[in-house]
PDB file of C-alpha atoms in Angstrom:
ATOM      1  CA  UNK P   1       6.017  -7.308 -11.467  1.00  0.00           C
ATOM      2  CA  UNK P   2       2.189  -7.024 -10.995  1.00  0.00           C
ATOM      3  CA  UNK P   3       0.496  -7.834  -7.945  1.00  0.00           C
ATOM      4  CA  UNK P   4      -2.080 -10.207  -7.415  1.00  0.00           C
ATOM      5  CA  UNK P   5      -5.045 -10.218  -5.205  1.00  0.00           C
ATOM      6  CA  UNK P   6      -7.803 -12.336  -3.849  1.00  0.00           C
ATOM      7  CA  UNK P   7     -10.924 -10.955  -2.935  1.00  0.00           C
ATOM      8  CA  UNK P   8     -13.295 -14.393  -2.352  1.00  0.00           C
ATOM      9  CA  UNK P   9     -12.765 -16.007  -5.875  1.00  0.00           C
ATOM     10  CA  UNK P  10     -12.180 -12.990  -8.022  1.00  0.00           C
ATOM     11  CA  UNK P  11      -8.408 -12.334  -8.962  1.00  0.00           C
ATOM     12  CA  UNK P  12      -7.330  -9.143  -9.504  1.00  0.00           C
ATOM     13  CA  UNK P  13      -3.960  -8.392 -10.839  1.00  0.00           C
ATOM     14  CA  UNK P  14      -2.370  -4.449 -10.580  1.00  0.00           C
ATOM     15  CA  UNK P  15       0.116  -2.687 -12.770  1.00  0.00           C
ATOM     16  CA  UNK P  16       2.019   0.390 -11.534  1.00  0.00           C
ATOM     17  CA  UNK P  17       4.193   1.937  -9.725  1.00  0.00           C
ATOM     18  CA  UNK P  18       4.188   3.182  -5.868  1.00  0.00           C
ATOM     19  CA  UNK P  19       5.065   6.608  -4.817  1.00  0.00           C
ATOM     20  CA  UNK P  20       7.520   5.669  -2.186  1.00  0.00           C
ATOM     21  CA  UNK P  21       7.722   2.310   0.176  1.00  0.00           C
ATOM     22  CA  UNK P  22      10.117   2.579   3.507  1.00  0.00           C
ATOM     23  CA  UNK P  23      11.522   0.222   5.213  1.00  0.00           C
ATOM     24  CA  UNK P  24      12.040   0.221   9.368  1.00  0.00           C
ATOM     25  CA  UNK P  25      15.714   0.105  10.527  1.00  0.00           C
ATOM     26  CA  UNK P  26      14.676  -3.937  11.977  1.00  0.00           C
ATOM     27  CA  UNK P  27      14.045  -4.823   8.748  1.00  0.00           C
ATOM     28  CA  UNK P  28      10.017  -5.938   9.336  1.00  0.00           C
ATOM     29  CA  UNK P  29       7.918  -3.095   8.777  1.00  0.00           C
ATOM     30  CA  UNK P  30       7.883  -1.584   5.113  1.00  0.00           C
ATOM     31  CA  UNK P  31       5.657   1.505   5.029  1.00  0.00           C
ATOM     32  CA  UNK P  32       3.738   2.778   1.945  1.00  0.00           C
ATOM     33  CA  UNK P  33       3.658   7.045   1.381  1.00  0.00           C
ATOM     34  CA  UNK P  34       1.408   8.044  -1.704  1.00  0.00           C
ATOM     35  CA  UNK P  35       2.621  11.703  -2.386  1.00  0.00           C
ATOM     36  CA  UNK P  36      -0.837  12.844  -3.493  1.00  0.00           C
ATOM     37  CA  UNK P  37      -2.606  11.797  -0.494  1.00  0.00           C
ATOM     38  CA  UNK P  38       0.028  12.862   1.838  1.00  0.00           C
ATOM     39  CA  UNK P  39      -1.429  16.686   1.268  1.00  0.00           C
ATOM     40  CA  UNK P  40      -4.659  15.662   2.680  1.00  0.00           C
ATOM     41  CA  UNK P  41      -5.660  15.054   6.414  1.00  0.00           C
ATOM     42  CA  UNK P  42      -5.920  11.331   6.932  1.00  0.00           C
ATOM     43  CA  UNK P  43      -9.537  10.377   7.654  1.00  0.00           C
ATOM     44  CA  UNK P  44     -12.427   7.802   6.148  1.00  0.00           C
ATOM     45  CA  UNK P  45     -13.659  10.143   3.536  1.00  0.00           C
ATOM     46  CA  UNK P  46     -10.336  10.525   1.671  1.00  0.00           C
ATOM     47  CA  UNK P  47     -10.816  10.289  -1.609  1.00  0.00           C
ATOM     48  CA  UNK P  48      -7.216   8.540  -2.430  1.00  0.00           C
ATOM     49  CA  UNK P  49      -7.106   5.917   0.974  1.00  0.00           C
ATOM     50  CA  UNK P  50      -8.394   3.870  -1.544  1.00  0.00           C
ATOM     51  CA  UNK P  51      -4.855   3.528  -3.252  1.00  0.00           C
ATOM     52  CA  UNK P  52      -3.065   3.666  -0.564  1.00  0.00           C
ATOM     53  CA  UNK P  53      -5.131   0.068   0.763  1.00  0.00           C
ATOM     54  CA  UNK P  54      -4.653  -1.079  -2.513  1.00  0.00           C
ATOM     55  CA  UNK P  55      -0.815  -0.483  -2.591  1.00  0.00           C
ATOM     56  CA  UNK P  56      -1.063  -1.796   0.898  1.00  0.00           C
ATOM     57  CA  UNK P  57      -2.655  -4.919  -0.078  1.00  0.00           C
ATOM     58  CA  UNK P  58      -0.327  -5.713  -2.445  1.00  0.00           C
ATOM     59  CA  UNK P  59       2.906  -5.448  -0.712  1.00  0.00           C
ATOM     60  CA  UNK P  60       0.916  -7.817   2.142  1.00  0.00           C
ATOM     61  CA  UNK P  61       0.607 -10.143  -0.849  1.00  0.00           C
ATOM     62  CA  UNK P  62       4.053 -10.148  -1.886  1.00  0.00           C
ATOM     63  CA  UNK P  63       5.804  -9.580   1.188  1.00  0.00           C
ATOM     64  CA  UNK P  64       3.430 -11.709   3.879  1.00  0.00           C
ATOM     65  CA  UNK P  65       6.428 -12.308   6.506  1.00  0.00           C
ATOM     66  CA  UNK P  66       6.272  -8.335   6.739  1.00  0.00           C
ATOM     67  CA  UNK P  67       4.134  -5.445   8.834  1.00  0.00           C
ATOM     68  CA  UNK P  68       2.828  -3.323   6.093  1.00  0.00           C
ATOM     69  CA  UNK P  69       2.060  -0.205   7.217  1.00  0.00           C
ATOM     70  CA  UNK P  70      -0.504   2.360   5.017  1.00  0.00           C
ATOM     71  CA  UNK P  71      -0.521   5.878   5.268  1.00  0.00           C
ATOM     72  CA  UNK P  72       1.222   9.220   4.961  1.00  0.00           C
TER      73      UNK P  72
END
């Protein structure tokens, strides 16, 4: 289903599909993994932590009793 997100009063909906989501053994923390961006050395400049915010955002939407954790 898509996601939707609030950023002040504009509503933006997403389509698509995420690489990979885990989930800790407890149950609480689900953790996105974007297989392009896992190649690349985490820092502010990378060009794809854009989508992995994005998927992050939406599973914080969807899922708000949960830690979401971004990253590779």
């Amino acid at each position: 289903p898509p996601a939707h997100l609030l950023f002040g009063e504009t509503k933006l909906t997403l389509h698509g599909t995420m690489d990979r989501i885990d989930r800790s053994s407890d149950g609480r923390k689900l953790r996105v993994v974007d297989y392009k961006s896992s190649l690349l050395t985490r820092k502010n400049t990378d060009p794809f932590s854009l989508q992995v915010q994005t998927y992050s955002a939406a599973l914080r939407a969807g899922h708000p009793e949960l830690t979401i954790e971004g990253g590779t």
